[in-house]
């Protein structure tokens, strides 16, 4: 984990300067944009590690008039837009007998049982990436992976490659998508990447040169591809795919002339002054997520509040060691995380697109790798859904499912909410959940 | 290097050395084998050791080459293509272009497995990576070929009505206040922050207009990394310091600490400073094009020649650069391809300079740069010897986490590395180079968790003396200590049992040693009563502890898994494994808290292994300082290892672990994984066992182990892929 600043944060209001004017964001694929409705659908999955203490998390009442137990209290302002889904479980993620954290962490959005072993990751495609493949071309970034914990520089991830605990986005069974854990880097990626020059002629030339660099790399990768064995070919396929995606984005940028999407307020980059500590980082990352949606830089985000089996320090102890296992029932950290989540939802709800808010047109999914972290159990898992994906999902109710209902079924509902045909998902998502989709 | 002068204690060890290194008996020094009895028969590789230039037109990447070696195939899924990880990318561009900018620090984090972050099969390339590789290639080449200077700019900031943000759990102590003369008092745990964008990489002048309330140091940090400190006296004025900074958006923070602060005498080492304004000026100088050393190195001839004779100069520049970047000679078809890229760039309106930049950027985005490539043996063929260039790279990434230098390239170009004596000589030279600190940082730092020292956090209330200076001192102590095992003929068992360490004044006071004269690090012999080896060093002990307390179980687990390679299963499901809450009226010692594990049979099986080890280290608090009591009760540090060996305290514990053969084996296993950059499978076990045996026979000398791994067939060969 990155060192937290040892010092208290002191911000001089007169000291901070506005960032220099950054390059305008050029939206891409005007055709795709035109086809999209005024309020595009977005997907965000928000991950908080180490489970939730159900006696403080699960409402007593079902339906629309559900109550808010202690852990859910921060959601009060957006409650009518949040659904609590009770008794969904992940059989594929359940591996309590051995190395529970990576197995559970890997399955969060894939619904797959990841194979243990450190030679290669082996999981499945995650639901956010299925959505990104379908709608990601409309925006500058097909998807974003963000987080607020990097992970130790001395890696030891319980018999799996560390990706299983450090990302929930998987482009393919062997391609985990690393997340950005540094707000400055995320900020620069979102707003500082374009340096294409001022005049159209200059821009065209720079793009052509950049494209020639990418094309050259593609050519070399193809050449190398013919010289290697199976495992290495897979690595080069990954390289080829990634370079091609960068190229596609560049080509998209040449389609200039469409104004940046600007919902309710200007999309000029905000002034960014990091606060200290994990809470400061979470706050910045959440602001960046809101901005990315608001300015339509992406429509798919996964966010890890901390890694699976997190070592983030709260109340003087690393999260996993000090706050599951016995202190779990106190649910102190769970409440802090829920407060962060509620802030994010409130911000998304304050920004209007037409008569609806961004939250209304989005689907925000909240979960953890465990339910009861004391026993490393994924049966059941805490699951919340916020927003309605533009009316595709029933919002604002507490639904209790019969025992042994696979959480992967929810991903079928989610995919359908984005108009992606799906009947099954993962290892055991056989068909959608009843009562979720409108 | 003196370690290589070795006398074998037994024929068995001699035979092993022979098998591994192709030499035996007597001494080996300067590559000379003093007893000719046992020289290896000329290896098939020797046919290829003839000196001479690369045959013209040969495509070194097109056909698997090198003589056969009878080795088992690789397990399925083992990738051989090794993508440079962050440390390797940084070091490689440092050596290729002379840049210290470490651009890969901003890359997506490396994935880890087998305890290391450079394992080939798990280094994937996401779109984020691709984007970052492109961005880094562009910036690096633009910077390397930069002609003129970026005009130096001055960014001036006045401190004005700072808004204080209080953080939960932290105390601002109300130190921040407005003072006469436009000054603001800051200090203690506070710092002033602002964002700024720097126009270019380069040297900058950082200055504060300040007044020390005592004599303090103003600390500048950029994006949480300390970059410079300057002493501020008790006189208002401008205090300046220079630092190399990277272009881009940054968060600059300014704080203060008291330089001469003695943490034993003073609980708060944060200094107080009056700050009025600060400035960032730069980049300083802005050398003219001809003086940019990177540009001078890359442009081996005048680009103007391209206008005259056509393309000779451009071709030469491209060929030289690509050969170094790809760590092997490029063939004609490749230079033709790059030349075609250059030409196509000029067709879209780039001038020669820009076209050249485009071409060199493409070289850095090519997979031949980003990956270390070894062609597999032809289908159906057994393993083959690596060619000289492949071996040079494998060696330099092992020892330096970087590309080969000119001398190693030269040896490769003359096909000399197949000669084990020459290979050995190169290895010794490289181990002595300062770049071998990468082996310390990346191997030892990961295996022994000490790379995590930089991330240590402690609770301020519980450990008020813990600060950046102490943390930096801890890290330095351990680095200097590790380094002696490469530089001196000492047994690796002394990693645990050494009574010597390196201390500066800060650590002397932390360790309760008499204060020394100057403030540098001095090799010091301890009395052996409290501390020995790594398990007595504050950095590791602080890594293996919580912010407010020690972590006996975690320390025990670390010793078993990291030092002895014994896996420890997770707790059984449903167990409440948290220690009982501390009753403040009747505080319990760690040993009393852990007593619960003995009572509960489902805990005992594992905790009877873990707890006694951790409890032996209880004399060290969460910042590694010595204590005699825990919650007022004397510490009982008696226990035993899984094999039954009894000990009392950390010095005896360290001795017991060192004496256990599993420690040396575990070290060999980890260094082998690190050297190969891949996880071991069944096919590696015989080699690892042989290495472990030889390692013991030579008295656990690290340089021997490093060279024995390099000399092994496994290291020097490319095996067929598994499917």
CSV table of N, CA, C and O in Angstrom, one decimal, chain A residues 220-237 240, chain B residues 61-62 64 78-82 367-368 371-377 379 718 720-723:
chain,number,residue,atom,x,y,z
A,220,UNK,N,5.5,-5.5,-35.5
A,220,UNK,CA,6.5,-6.2,-34.7
A,220,UNK,C,5.9,-7.3,-33.9
A,220,UNK,O,6.4,-8.4,-33.8
A,221,UNK,N,4.7,-7.0,-33.3
A,221,UNK,CA,4.1,-8.0,-32.5
A,221,UNK,C,3.6,-9.2,-33.3
A,221,UNK,O,3.7,-10.4,-32.9
A,222,UNK,N,3.1,-8.9,-34.5
A,222,UNK,CA,2.7,-10.0,-35.4
A,222,UNK,C,3.9,-10.8,-35.8
A,222,UNK,O,3.8,-12.1,-35.9
A,223,UNK,N,5.0,-10.2,-36.0
A,223,UNK,CA,6.2,-10.9,-36.4
A,223,UNK,C,6.7,-11.8,-35.3
A,223,UNK,O,7.0,-13.0,-35.5
A,224,UNK,N,6.7,-11.2,-34.1
A,224,UNK,CA,7.1,-12.0,-32.9
A,224,UNK,C,6.1,-13.2,-32.7
A,224,UNK,O,6.5,-14.3,-32.3
A,225,UNK,N,4.9,-12.9,-32.9
A,225,UNK,CA,3.8,-13.9,-32.7
A,225,UNK,C,4.1,-15.2,-33.5
A,225,UNK,O,3.8,-16.3,-33.0
A,226,UNK,N,4.7,-15.1,-34.6
A,226,UNK,CA,5.0,-16.3,-35.4
A,226,UNK,C,6.2,-17.1,-34.9
A,226,UNK,O,6.4,-18.2,-35.3
A,227,UNK,N,6.9,-16.5,-33.9
A,227,UNK,CA,8.1,-17.1,-33.5
A,227,UNK,C,7.9,-17.8,-32.1
A,227,UNK,O,8.9,-18.2,-31.5
A,228,UNK,N,6.7,-17.7,-31.5
A,228,UNK,CA,6.6,-18.1,-30.1
A,228,UNK,C,5.6,-19.3,-29.9
A,228,UNK,O,4.9,-19.6,-30.8
A,229,UNK,N,5.6,-19.8,-28.7
A,229,UNK,CA,4.7,-20.9,-28.3
A,229,UNK,C,3.4,-20.4,-27.8
A,229,UNK,O,3.1,-19.2,-27.8
A,230,UNK,N,2.6,-21.4,-27.4
A,230,UNK,CA,1.2,-21.0,-27.1
A,230,UNK,C,1.0,-20.0,-26.0
A,230,UNK,O,0.3,-19.0,-26.2
A,231,UNK,N,1.7,-20.2,-24.9
A,231,UNK,CA,1.5,-19.2,-23.8
A,231,UNK,C,2.0,-17.8,-24.2
A,231,UNK,O,1.3,-16.8,-23.8
A,232,UNK,N,3.1,-17.8,-24.9
A,232,UNK,CA,3.6,-16.5,-25.3
A,232,UNK,C,2.6,-15.8,-26.4
A,232,UNK,O,2.5,-14.6,-26.4
A,233,UNK,N,2.0,-16.7,-27.2
A,233,UNK,CA,1.1,-16.1,-28.2
A,233,UNK,C,0.0,-15.4,-27.5
A,233,UNK,O,-0.5,-14.4,-27.9
A,234,UNK,N,-0.5,-16.0,-26.4
A,234,UNK,CA,-1.6,-15.4,-25.6
A,234,UNK,C,-1.2,-14.1,-25.1
A,234,UNK,O,-1.9,-13.1,-25.1
A,235,UNK,N,0.1,-14.0,-24.7
A,235,UNK,CA,0.6,-12.7,-24.2
A,235,UNK,C,0.6,-11.6,-25.3
A,235,UNK,O,0.3,-10.5,-25.1
A,236,UNK,N,1.1,-12.1,-26.5
A,236,UNK,CA,1.1,-11.2,-27.6
A,236,UNK,C,-0.2,-10.8,-28.1
A,236,UNK,O,-0.4,-9.7,-28.6
A,237,UNK,N,-1.2,-11.7,-28.0
A,237,UNK,CA,-2.5,-11.4,-28.4
A,237,UNK,C,-3.1,-10.2,-27.6
A,237,UNK,O,-3.7,-9.3,-28.0
A,240,UNK,N,-1.3,-7.1,-28.7
A,240,UNK,CA,-1.9,-6.6,-30.0
A,240,UNK,C,-3.3,-6.0,-29.7
A,240,UNK,O,-3.6,-4.9,-30.2
B,61,UNK,N,16.4,-13.3,-34.9
B,61,UNK,CA,15.1,-13.5,-34.2
B,61,UNK,C,14.3,-14.5,-34.9
B,61,UNK,O,13.2,-15.0,-34.4
B,62,UNK,N,14.7,-14.9,-36.1
B,62,UNK,CA,13.8,-15.7,-36.9
B,62,UNK,C,13.8,-17.1,-36.6
B,62,UNK,O,12.9,-17.9,-36.7
B,64,UNK,N,15.1,-20.4,-34.1
B,64,UNK,CA,15.7,-20.8,-32.9
B,64,UNK,C,17.1,-21.3,-33.1
B,64,UNK,O,17.4,-21.9,-34.1
B,78,UNK,N,3.6,-21.8,-18.7
B,78,UNK,CA,4.8,-20.9,-18.4
B,78,UNK,C,5.1,-20.1,-19.6
B,78,UNK,O,5.4,-20.6,-20.7
B,79,UNK,N,5.0,-18.8,-19.5
B,79,UNK,CA,5.3,-17.9,-20.6
B,79,UNK,C,6.8,-17.7,-20.5
B,79,UNK,O,7.4,-17.7,-19.5
B,80,UNK,N,7.4,-17.5,-21.7
B,80,UNK,CA,8.8,-17.1,-21.7
B,80,UNK,C,9.0,-15.7,-22.0
B,80,UNK,O,10.0,-15.1,-21.5
B,81,UNK,N,8.1,-15.1,-22.7
B,81,UNK,CA,8.2,-13.7,-23.0
B,81,UNK,C,8.1,-12.9,-21.7
B,81,UNK,O,7.1,-13.1,-21.0
B,82,UNK,N,9.1,-12.2,-21.5
B,82,UNK,CA,9.2,-11.5,-20.2
B,82,UNK,C,9.0,-10.0,-20.4
B,82,UNK,O,9.8,-9.3,-21.0
B,367,UNK,N,7.4,-4.6,-29.3
B,367,UNK,CA,7.5,-5.7,-28.3
B,367,UNK,C,8.9,-6.2,-28.1
B,367,UNK,O,9.3,-6.8,-27.1
B,368,UNK,N,9.8,-5.9,-29.1
B,368,UNK,CA,11.2,-6.3,-28.9
B,368,UNK,C,11.9,-5.5,-27.9
B,368,UNK,O,12.9,-5.9,-27.3
B,371,UNK,N,9.5,-6.5,-24.3
B,371,UNK,CA,9.6,-7.9,-23.8
B,371,UNK,C,11.0,-8.4,-24.0
B,371,UNK,O,11.7,-8.0,-25.0
B,372,UNK,N,11.5,-9.2,-23.1
B,372,UNK,CA,12.7,-10.0,-23.4
B,372,UNK,C,12.3,-11.2,-24.2
B,372,UNK,O,11.5,-12.0,-23.7
B,373,UNK,N,12.8,-11.3,-25.3
B,373,UNK,CA,12.4,-12.4,-26.3
B,373,UNK,C,13.4,-13.5,-26.4
B,373,UNK,O,14.6,-13.2,-26.7
B,374,UNK,N,13.0,-14.7,-26.2
B,374,UNK,CA,13.9,-15.9,-26.5
B,374,UNK,C,13.0,-16.8,-27.3
B,374,UNK,O,12.0,-17.3,-26.9
B,375,UNK,N,13.5,-17.0,-28.6
B,375,UNK,CA,12.7,-17.9,-29.4
B,375,UNK,C,12.7,-19.3,-28.9
B,375,UNK,O,13.8,-19.8,-28.4
B,376,UNK,N,11.6,-20.0,-28.9
B,376,UNK,CA,11.6,-21.4,-28.4
B,376,UNK,C,12.3,-22.3,-29.4
B,376,UNK,O,12.5,-22.0,-30.5
B,377,UNK,N,12.7,-23.5,-28.9
B,377,UNK,CA,13.4,-24.4,-29.8
B,377,UNK,C,12.4,-24.8,-30.9
B,377,UNK,O,11.2,-24.7,-30.7
B,379,UNK,N,10.0,-26.8,-33.3
B,379,UNK,CA,9.0,-27.9,-32.9
B,379,UNK,C,9.7,-29.3,-32.8
B,379,UNK,O,10.4,-29.7,-33.7
B,718,UNK,N,17.0,-22.3,-23.2
B,718,UNK,CA,15.6,-22.0,-23.5
B,718,UNK,C,14.9,-23.4,-23.7
B,718,UNK,O,15.2,-24.1,-24.6
B,720,UNK,N,11.7,-26.1,-24.3
B,720,UNK,CA,10.5,-26.1,-25.1
B,720,UNK,C,9.3,-25.8,-24.3
B,720,UNK,O,9.3,-26.1,-23.1
B,721,UNK,N,8.3,-25.1,-24.9
B,721,UNK,CA,7.1,-24.8,-24.2
B,721,UNK,C,6.3,-26.0,-23.8
B,721,UNK,O,6.2,-26.9,-24.6
B,722,UNK,N,5.6,-25.9,-22.7
B,722,UNK,CA,4.5,-26.9,-22.4
B,722,UNK,C,3.3,-26.4,-23.1
B,722,UNK,O,3.1,-25.2,-23.4
B,723,UNK,N,2.3,-27.3,-23.3
B,723,UNK,CA,1.1,-26.8,-23.9
B,723,UNK,C,-0.1,-27.2,-23.0
B,723,UNK,O,0.0,-28.0,-22.1
